[in-house]
Coordinates of C-alpha atoms in Angstrom, one line a residue:
Chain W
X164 CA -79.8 -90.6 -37.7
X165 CA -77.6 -88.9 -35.0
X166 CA -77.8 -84.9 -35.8
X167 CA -75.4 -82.6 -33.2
X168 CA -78.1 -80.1 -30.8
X169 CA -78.9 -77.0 -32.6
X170 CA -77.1 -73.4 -32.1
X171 CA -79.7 -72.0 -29.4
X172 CA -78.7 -68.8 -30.9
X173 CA -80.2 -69.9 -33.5
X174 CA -83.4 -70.0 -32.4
X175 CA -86.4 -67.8 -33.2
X176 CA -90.2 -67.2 -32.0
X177 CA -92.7 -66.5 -34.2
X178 CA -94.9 -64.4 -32.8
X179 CA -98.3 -66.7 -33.3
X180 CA -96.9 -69.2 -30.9
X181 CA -97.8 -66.6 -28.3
X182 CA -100.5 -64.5 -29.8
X183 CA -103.4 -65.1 -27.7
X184 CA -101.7 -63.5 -24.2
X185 CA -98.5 -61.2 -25.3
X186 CA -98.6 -57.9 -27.3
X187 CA -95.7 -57.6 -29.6
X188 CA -94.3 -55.1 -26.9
X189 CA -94.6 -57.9 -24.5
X190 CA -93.4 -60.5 -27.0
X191 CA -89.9 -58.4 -28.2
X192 CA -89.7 -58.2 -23.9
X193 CA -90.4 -61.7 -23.2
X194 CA -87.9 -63.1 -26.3
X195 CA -85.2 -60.8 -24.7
X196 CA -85.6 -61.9 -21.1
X197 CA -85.4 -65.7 -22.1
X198 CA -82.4 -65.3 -24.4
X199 CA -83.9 -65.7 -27.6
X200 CA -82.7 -63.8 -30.5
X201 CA -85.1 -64.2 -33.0
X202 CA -88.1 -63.1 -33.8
X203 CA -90.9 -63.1 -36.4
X204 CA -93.7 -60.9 -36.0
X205 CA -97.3 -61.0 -37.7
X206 CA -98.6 -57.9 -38.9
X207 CA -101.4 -57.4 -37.1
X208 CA -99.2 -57.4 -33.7
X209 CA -96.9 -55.4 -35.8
X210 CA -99.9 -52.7 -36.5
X211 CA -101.4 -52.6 -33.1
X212 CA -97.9 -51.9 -31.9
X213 CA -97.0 -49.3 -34.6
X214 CA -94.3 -49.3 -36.8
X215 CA -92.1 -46.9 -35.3
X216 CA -91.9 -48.1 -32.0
X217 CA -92.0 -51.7 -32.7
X218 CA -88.8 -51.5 -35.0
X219 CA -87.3 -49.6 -32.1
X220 CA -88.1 -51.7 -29.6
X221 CA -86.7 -54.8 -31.5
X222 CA -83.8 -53.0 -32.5
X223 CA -82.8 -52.4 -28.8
X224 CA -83.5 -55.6 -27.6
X225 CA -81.0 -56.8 -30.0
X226 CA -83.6 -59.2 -31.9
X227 CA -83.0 -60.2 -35.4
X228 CA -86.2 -59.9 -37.4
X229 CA -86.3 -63.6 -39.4
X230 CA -89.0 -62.5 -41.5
X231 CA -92.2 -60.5 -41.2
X232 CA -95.4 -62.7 -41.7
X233 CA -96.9 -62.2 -44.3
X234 CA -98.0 -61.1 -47.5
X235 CA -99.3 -63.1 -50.3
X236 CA -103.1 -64.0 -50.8
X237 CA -102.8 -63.0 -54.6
X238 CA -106.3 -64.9 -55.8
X239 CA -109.6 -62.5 -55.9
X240 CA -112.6 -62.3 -57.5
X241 CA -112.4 -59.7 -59.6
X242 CA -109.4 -57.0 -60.7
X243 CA -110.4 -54.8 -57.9
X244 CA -109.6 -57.7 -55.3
X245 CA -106.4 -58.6 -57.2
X246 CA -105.7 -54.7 -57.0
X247 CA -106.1 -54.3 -53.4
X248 CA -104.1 -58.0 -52.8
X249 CA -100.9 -56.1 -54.4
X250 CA -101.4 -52.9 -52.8
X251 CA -101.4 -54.6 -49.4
X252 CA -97.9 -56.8 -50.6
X253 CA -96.1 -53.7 -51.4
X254 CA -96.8 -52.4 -48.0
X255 CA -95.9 -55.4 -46.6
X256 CA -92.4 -55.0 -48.2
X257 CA -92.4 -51.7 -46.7
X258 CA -92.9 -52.7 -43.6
X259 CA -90.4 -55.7 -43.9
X260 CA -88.1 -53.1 -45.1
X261 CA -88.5 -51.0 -41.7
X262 CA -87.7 -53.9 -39.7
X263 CA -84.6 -55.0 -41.5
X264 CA -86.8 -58.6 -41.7
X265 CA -84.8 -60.9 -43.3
X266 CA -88.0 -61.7 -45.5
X267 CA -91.1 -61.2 -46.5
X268 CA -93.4 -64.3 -45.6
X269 CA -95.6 -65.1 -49.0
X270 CA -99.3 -67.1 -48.6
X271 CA -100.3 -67.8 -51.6
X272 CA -104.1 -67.6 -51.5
X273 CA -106.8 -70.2 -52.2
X274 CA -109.5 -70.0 -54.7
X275 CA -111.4 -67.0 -54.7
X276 CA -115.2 -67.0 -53.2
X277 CA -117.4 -69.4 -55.3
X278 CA -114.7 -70.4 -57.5
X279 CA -113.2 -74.1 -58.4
X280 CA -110.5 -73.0 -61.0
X281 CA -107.4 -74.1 -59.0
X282 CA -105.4 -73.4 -62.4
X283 CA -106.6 -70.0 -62.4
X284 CA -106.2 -69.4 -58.7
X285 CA -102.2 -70.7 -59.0
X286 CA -102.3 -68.5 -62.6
X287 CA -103.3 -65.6 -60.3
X288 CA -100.6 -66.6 -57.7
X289 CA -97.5 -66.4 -60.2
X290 CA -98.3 -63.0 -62.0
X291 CA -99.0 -61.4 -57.8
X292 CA -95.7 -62.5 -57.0
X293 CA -94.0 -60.9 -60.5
X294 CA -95.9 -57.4 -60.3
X295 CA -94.4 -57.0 -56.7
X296 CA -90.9 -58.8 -57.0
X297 CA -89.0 -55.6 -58.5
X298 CA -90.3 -53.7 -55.4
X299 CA -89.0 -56.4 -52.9
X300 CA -85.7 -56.2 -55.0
X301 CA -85.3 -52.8 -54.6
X302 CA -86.3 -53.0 -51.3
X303 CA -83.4 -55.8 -50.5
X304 CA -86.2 -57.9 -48.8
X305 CA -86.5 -61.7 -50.7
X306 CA -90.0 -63.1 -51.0
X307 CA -90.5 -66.2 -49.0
X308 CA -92.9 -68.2 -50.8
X309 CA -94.3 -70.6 -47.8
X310 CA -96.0 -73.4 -49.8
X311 CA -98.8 -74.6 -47.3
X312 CA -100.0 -77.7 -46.4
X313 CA -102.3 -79.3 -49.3
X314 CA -105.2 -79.5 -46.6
X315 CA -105.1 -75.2 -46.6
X316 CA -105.4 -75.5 -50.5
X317 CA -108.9 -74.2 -51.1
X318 CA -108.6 -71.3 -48.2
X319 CA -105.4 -70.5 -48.0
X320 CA -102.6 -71.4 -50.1
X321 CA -103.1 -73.0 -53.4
X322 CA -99.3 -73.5 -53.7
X323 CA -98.7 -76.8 -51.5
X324 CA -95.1 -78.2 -52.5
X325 CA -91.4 -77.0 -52.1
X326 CA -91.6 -78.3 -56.1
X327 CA -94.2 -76.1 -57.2
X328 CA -92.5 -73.3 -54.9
X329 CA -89.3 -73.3 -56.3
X330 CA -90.6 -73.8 -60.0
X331 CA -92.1 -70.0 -59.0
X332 CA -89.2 -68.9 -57.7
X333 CA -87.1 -70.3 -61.4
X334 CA -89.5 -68.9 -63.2
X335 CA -90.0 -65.5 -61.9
X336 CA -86.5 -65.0 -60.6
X337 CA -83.9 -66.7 -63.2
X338 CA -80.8 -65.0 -63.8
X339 CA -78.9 -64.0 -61.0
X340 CA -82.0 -64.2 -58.7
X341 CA -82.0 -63.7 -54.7
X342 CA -84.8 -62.3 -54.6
X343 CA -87.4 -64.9 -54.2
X344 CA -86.8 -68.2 -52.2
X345 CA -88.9 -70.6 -50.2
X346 CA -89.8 -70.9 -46.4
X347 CA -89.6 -74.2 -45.8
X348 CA -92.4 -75.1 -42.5
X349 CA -92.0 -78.8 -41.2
X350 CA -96.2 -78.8 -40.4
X351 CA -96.8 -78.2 -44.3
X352 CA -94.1 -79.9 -45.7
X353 CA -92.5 -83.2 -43.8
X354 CA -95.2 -85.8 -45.6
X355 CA -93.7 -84.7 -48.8
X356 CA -91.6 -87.7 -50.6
X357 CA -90.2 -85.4 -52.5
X358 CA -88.9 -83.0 -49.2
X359 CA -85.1 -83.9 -49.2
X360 CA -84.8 -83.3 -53.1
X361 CA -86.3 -80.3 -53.2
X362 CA -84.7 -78.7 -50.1
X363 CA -81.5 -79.5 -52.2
X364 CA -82.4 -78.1 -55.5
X365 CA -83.7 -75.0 -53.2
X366 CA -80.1 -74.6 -52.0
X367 CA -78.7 -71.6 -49.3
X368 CA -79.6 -69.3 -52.4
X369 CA -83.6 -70.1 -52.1
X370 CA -83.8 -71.4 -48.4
X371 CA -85.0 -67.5 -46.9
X372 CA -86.4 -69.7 -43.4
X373 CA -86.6 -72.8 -41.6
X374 CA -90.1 -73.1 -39.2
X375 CA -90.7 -75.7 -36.8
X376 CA -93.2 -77.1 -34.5
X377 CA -95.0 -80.7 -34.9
X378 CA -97.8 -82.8 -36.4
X379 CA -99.7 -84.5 -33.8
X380 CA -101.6 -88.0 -34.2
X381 CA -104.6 -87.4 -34.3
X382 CA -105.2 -83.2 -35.6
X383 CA -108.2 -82.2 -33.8
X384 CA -108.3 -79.1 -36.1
X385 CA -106.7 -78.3 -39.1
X386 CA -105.7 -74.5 -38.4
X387 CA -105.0 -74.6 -34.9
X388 CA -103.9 -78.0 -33.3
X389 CA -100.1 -77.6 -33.6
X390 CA -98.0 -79.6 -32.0
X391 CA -94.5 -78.4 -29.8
X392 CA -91.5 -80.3 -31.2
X393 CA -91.2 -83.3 -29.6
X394 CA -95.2 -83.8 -29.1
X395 CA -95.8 -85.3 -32.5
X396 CA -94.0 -87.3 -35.7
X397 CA -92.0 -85.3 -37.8
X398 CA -88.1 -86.3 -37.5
X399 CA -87.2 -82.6 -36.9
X400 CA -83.2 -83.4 -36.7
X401 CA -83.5 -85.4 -40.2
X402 CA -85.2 -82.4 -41.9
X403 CA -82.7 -79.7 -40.1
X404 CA -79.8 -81.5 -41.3
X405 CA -81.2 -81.5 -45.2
X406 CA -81.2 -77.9 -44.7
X407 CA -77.5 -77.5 -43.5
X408 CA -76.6 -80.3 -45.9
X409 CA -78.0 -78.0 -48.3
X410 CA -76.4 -74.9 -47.0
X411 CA -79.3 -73.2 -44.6
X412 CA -77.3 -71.3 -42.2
X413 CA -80.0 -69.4 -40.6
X414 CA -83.0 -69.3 -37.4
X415 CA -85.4 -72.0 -36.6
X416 CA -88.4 -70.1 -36.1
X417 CA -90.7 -72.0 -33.7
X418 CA -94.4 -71.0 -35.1
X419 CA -97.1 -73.2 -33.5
X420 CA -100.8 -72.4 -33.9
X421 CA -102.5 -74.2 -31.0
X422 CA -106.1 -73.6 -29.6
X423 CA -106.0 -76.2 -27.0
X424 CA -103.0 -76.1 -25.4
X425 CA -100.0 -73.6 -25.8
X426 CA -102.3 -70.9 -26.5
X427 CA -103.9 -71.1 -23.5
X428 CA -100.3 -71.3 -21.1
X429 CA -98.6 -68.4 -19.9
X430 CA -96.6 -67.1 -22.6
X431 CA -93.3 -67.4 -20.1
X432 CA -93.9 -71.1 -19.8
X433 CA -94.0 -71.6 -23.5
X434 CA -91.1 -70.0 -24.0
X435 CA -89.3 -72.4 -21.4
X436 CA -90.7 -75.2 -23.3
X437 CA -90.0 -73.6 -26.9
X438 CA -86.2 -73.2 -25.8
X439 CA -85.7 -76.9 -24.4
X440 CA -87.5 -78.9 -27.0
X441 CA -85.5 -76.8 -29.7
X442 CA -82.5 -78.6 -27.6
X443 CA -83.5 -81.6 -27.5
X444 CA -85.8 -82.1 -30.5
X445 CA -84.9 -80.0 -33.4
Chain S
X38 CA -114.5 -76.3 -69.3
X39 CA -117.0 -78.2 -71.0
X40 CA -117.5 -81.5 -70.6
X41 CA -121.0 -83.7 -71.4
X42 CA -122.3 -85.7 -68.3
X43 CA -121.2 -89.0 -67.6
X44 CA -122.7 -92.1 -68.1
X45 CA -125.5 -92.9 -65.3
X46 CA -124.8 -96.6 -66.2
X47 CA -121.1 -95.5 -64.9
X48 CA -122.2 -94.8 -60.3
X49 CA -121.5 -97.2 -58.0
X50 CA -121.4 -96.7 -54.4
X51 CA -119.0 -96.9 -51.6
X52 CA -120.5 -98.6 -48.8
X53 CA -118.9 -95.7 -46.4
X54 CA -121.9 -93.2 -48.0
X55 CA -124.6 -95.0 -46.2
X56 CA -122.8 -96.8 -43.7
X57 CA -124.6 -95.3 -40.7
X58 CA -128.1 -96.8 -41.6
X59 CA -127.9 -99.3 -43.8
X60 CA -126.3 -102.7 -43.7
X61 CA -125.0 -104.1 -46.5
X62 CA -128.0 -106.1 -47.5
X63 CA -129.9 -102.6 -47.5
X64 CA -127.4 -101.0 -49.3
X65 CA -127.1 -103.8 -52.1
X66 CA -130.7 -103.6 -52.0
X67 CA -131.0 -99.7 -52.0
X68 CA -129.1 -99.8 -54.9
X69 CA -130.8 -101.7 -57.1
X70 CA -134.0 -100.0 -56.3
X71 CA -132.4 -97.1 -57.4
X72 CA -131.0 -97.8 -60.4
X73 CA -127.1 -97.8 -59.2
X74 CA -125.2 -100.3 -61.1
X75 CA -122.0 -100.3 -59.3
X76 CA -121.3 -101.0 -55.6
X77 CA -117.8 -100.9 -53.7
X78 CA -118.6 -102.6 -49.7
X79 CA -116.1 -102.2 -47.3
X80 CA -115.0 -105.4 -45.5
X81 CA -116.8 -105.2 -42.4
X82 CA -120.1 -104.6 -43.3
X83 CA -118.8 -107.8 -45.7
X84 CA -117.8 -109.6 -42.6
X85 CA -121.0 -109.0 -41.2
X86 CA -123.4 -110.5 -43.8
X87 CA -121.2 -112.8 -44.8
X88 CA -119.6 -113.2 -47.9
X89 CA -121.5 -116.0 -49.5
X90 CA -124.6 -114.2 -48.8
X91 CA -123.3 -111.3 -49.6
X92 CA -121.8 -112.3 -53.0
X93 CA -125.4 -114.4 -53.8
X94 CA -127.2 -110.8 -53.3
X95 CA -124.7 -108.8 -55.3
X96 CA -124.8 -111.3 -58.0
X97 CA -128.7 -111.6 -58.0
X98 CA -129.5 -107.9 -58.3
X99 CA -126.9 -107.8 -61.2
X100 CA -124.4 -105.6 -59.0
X101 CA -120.9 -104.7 -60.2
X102 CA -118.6 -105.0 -57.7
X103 CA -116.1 -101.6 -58.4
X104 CA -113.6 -102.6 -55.8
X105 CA -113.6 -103.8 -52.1
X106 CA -112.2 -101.3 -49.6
X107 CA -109.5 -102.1 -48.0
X108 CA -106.3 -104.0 -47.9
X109 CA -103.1 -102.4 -47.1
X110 CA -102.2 -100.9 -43.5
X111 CA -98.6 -102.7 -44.1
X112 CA -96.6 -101.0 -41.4
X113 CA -96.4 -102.3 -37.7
X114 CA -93.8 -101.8 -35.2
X115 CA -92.5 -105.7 -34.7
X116 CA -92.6 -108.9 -37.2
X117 CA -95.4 -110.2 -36.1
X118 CA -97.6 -107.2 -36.5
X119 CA -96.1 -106.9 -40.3
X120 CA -97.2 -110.4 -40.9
X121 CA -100.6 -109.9 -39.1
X122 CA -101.1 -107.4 -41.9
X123 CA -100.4 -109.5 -44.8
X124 CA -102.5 -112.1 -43.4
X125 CA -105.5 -110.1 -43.5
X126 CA -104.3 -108.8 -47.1
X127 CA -104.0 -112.6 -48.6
X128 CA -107.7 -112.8 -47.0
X129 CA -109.3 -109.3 -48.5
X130 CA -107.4 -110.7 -52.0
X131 CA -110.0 -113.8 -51.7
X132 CA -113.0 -111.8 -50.4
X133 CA -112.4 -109.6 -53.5
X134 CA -112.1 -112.4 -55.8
X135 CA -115.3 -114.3 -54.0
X136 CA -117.0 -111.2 -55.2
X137 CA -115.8 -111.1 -58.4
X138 CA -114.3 -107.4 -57.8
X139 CA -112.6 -105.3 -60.0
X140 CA -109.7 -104.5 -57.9
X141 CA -108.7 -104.2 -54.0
X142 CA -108.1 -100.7 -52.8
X143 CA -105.3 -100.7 -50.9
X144 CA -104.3 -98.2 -48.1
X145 CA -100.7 -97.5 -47.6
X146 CA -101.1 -97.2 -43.6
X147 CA -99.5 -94.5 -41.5
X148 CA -96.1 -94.4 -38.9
X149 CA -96.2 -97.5 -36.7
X150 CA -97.3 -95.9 -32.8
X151 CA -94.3 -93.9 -31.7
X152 CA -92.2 -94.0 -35.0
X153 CA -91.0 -91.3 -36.3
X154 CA -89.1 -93.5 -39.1
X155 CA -91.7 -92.1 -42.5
X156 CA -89.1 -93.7 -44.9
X157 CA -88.9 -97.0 -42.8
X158 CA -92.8 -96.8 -43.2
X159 CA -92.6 -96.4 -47.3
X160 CA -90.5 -99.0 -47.4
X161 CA -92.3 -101.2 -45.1
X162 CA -95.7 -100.7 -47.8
X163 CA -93.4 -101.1 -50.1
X164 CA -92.3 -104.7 -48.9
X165 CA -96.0 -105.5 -48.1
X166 CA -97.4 -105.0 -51.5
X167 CA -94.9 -107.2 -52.7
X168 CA -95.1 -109.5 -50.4
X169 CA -99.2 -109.6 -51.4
X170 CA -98.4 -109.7 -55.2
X171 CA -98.3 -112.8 -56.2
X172 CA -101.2 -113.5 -54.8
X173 CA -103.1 -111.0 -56.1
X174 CA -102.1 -112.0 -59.6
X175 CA -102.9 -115.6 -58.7
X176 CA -106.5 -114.2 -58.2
X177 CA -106.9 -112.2 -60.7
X178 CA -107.5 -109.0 -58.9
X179 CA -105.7 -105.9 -59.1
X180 CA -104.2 -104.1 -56.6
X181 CA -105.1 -100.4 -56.0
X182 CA -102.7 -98.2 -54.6
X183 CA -105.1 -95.2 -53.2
X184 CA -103.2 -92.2 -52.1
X185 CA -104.5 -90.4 -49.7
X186 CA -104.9 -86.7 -48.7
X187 CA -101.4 -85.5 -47.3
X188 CA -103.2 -84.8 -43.7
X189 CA -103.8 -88.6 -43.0
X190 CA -99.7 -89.5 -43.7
X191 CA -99.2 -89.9 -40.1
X192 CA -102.1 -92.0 -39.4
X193 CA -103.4 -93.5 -42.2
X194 CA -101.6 -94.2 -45.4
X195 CA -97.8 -92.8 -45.8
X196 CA -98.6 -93.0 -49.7
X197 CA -100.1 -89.3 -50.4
X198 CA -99.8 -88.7 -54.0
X199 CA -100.4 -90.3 -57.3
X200 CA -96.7 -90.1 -58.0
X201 CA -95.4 -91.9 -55.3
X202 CA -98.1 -94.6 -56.0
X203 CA -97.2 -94.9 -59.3
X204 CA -93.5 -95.0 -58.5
X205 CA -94.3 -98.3 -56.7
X206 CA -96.4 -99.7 -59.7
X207 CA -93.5 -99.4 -61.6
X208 CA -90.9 -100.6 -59.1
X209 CA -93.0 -104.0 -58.2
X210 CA -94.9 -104.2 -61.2
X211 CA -93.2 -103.9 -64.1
X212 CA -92.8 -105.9 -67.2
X213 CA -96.5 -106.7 -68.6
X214 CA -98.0 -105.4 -65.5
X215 CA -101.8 -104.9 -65.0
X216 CA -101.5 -106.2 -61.3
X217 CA -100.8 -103.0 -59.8
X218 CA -102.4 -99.8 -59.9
X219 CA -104.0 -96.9 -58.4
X220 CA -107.5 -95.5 -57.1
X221 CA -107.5 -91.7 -57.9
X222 CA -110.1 -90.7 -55.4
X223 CA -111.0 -86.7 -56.0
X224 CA -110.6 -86.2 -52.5
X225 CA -107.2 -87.0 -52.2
X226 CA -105.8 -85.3 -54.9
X227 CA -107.7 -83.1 -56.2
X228 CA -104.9 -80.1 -54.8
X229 CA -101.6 -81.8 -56.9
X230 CA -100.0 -79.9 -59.3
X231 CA -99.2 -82.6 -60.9
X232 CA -102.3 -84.7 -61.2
X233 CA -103.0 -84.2 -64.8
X234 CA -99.6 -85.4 -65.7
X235 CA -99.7 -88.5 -63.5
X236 CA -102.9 -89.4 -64.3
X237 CA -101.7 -89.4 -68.1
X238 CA -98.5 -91.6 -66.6
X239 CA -101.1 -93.9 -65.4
X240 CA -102.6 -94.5 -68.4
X241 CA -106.0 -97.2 -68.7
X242 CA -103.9 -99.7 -66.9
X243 CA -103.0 -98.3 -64.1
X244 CA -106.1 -96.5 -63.3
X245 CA -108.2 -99.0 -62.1
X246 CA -111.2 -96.7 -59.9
X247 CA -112.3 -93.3 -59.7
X248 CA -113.8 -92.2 -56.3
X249 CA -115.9 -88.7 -56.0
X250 CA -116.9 -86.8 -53.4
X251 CA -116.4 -83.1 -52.7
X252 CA -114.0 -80.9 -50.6
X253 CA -116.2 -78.2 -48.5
X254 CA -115.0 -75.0 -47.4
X255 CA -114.5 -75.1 -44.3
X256 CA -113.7 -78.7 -43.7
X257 CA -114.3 -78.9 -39.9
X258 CA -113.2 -82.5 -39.2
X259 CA -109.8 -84.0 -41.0
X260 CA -111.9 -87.7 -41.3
X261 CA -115.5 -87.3 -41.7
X262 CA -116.1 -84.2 -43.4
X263 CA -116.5 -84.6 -46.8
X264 CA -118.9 -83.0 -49.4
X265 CA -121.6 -84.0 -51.7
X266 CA -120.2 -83.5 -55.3
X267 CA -121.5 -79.9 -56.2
X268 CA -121.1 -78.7 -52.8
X269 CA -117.3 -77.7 -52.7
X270 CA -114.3 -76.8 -54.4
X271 CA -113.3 -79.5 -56.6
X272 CA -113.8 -79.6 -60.5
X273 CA -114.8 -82.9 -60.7
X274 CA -115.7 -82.7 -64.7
X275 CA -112.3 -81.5 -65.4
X276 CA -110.6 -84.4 -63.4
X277 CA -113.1 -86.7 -64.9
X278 CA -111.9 -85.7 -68.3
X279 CA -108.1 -86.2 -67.5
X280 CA -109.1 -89.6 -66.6
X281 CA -111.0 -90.5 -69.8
X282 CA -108.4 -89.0 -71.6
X283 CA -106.0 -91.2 -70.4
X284 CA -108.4 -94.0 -71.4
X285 CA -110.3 -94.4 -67.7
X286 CA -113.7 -95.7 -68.8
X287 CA -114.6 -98.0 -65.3
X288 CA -117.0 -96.6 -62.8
X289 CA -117.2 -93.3 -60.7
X290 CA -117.8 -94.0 -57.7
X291 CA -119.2 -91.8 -54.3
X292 CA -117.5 -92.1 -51.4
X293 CA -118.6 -89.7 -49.1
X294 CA -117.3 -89.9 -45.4
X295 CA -119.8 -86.8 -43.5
X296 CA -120.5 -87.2 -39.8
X297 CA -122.2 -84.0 -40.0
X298 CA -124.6 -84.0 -42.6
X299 CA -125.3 -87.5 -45.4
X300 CA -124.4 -89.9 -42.7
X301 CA -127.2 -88.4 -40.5
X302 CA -129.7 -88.6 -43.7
X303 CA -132.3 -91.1 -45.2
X304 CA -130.3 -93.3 -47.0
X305 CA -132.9 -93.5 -49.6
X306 CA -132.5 -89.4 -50.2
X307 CA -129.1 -89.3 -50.1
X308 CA -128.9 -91.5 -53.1
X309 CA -131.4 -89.5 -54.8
X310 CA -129.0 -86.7 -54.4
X311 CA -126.0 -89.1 -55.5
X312 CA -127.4 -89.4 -58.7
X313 CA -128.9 -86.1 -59.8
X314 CA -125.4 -84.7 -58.2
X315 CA -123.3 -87.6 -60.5
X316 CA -125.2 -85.9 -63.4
X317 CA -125.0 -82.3 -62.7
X318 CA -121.5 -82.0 -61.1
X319 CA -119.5 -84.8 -62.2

């Protein structure tokens, strides 16, 4: 399939691609020197920064926030765990809120400590999601509900499909809705049969992101052995065109988690890389 | 959930469990010593007993044979590689019905080296099972689609949910049927969503082994790092109850791929913990 070169104003960096060597402060810099005009930060950049001067400093660099990573992680042990989960979400709408993200970022969770009821875990997931949704609406920041690769289902996310994202997002947000959607990550989702069908049910209305990087043959590690698009198998332009076919107008956040390689490169470099395989891969 | 234990009568074991220290003469042997009715070898430790020997000892220590591992790997990057793999799947069909086996477990295979083409590789397993059919059907022995875990689509098998598995069933195997069906190994899909509702699609039929093992948290290698049942996250006596409600009353059987802990083991104590484990956690 011949897909047309991507906008590269379309492009965004997620800050985790260079986490291990740039501050936020150096990351906002760095995206602003190499022309890139997104960006997507993690809150623990986001904290060590502060929130004043980081929405400041993104603000005059001219950087569109493409969503703030993340909240979610509903599952706990106990009430008091489940408690703290939502306190933490509504702060992270506050924050998203601050930046003028375009979204909120949602991990689901995986099963609490010592626990093997998946049903209960996803249970847990859905009624997180509803007690914080009115304060994401009122906040004008949609929920992106990331489903996760099935391999992060026991640690991590326990909702793995665009299917069983979107059947949240019709449940919880019927009506006139808006205010929940999907962020659809090649890395979790391009094995998925089901992909193209689901990015089209999703439609613009649902579609809150777009992230990209690749799956390499063979994963050394199953958090951090991202690939750079190009580097690996996923037919990036195939899946980018679903999205537009289905009405995704937005940034292609490049967010790759890699131990052994880009982590360990001068952030400068990356970014080099990051904006000419977006050209000539995505 | 409550669910009584399952029949001892019902273990086998997978070759792959002991595969570090025993041959399969010790295994066949090992077995019976122990008490374990059911065995499932995989094709080189077949290869290198040889497979009238090796159906002699099976048949003398009164050994069922729960299906031979593995057929399948249909995609290849030229003709000749295709037909190279259905060559070796008309040879597994004999081996498995020189053994008398329940069924062949069949493994989808991954992208041909350098393809990015994932629907090219569906349809090329899709071709190659029917291709293989007949023959099977000739033999007597059923064909078991065996989806595997999302993370090994690249690599490994391109089929990664019971859906999609059954989806070919019922695309190459329709009318009477009972030539086609599938291996629900825990492993695999223990994270779906919509396991429960497939496995009821299945039906008795279709569901022609049951494979156990345990997903460990962390899991620190994507291929051989798989838990003794009891030891993860997986409720394997729910699962087990799906399948005997759908009418499932064949064998369970332990597959447990672990570089880092059972392969390394007595093989004589690791079976002693297969079966108190089949009894206490399956």
């Amino acid at each position: 399939m011949k897909v047309s070169p991507p906008d590269p104003e379309l492009l965004s960096l997620n800050t985790a691609t260079v986490r291990e060597k740039w501050s936020l402060r150096e990351t906002i810099e760095g995206c602003a020197r190499h022309g890139v005009r997104g960006i997507s930060p993690w809150r623990d950049k986001l904290a060590a920064l502060g929130m004043k001067e980081a929405a400041k400093l993104i603000r005059d660099n001219g950087l569109k926030v493409t969503g703030l990573c993340r909240g979610g992680m509903f599952p706990a042990a106990d009430r008091k765990g489940r408690q703290a989960a939502l306190d933490d979400n509504l702060r992270a709408i506050d924050e998203a809120a601050a930046l003028g993200a375009h979204c909120l970022v949602l991990i689901a969770g995986g099963l609490p400590s010592g626990s093997k009821d998946l049903g209960g875990a996803r249970a847990m997931v859905r009624d997180g999601i509803g007690e914080v949704l009115d304060r994401a609406r009122g906040a004008g920041i949609p929920l992106a509900i990331e489903p996760l690769h099935p391999m992060y289902c026991a640690d991590r996310a326990c909702v793995n499909t665009m299917s069983h994202a979107l059947d949240l997002c019709d449940e919880l947000d019927s009506g006139k809705g808006g205010a929940l959607g999907v962020a659809v990550d090649v890395y979790h989702v391009w094995w998925d049969p089901d992909l193209k069908r689901q990015i089209e049910r999703a439609g613009d209305k649902r579609l809150l992101a777009f992230h990209v990087c690749d799956w390499l043959t063979p994963t050394t590690d199953l958090l951090n052995d991202r690939g750079m698009m190009g580097d690996g198998v996923i037919d990036l332009p195939l899946i980018r065109s679903w999205m537009e076919q289905a009405g995704y107008r937005g940034f292609h956040e490049v967010e790759i988690f890699s131990a052994r390689n880009w982590w360990k490169r001068e952030p400068d470099d990356v970014l080099g890389v990051v904006k000419r395989r977006h050209q000539e891969c995505c």
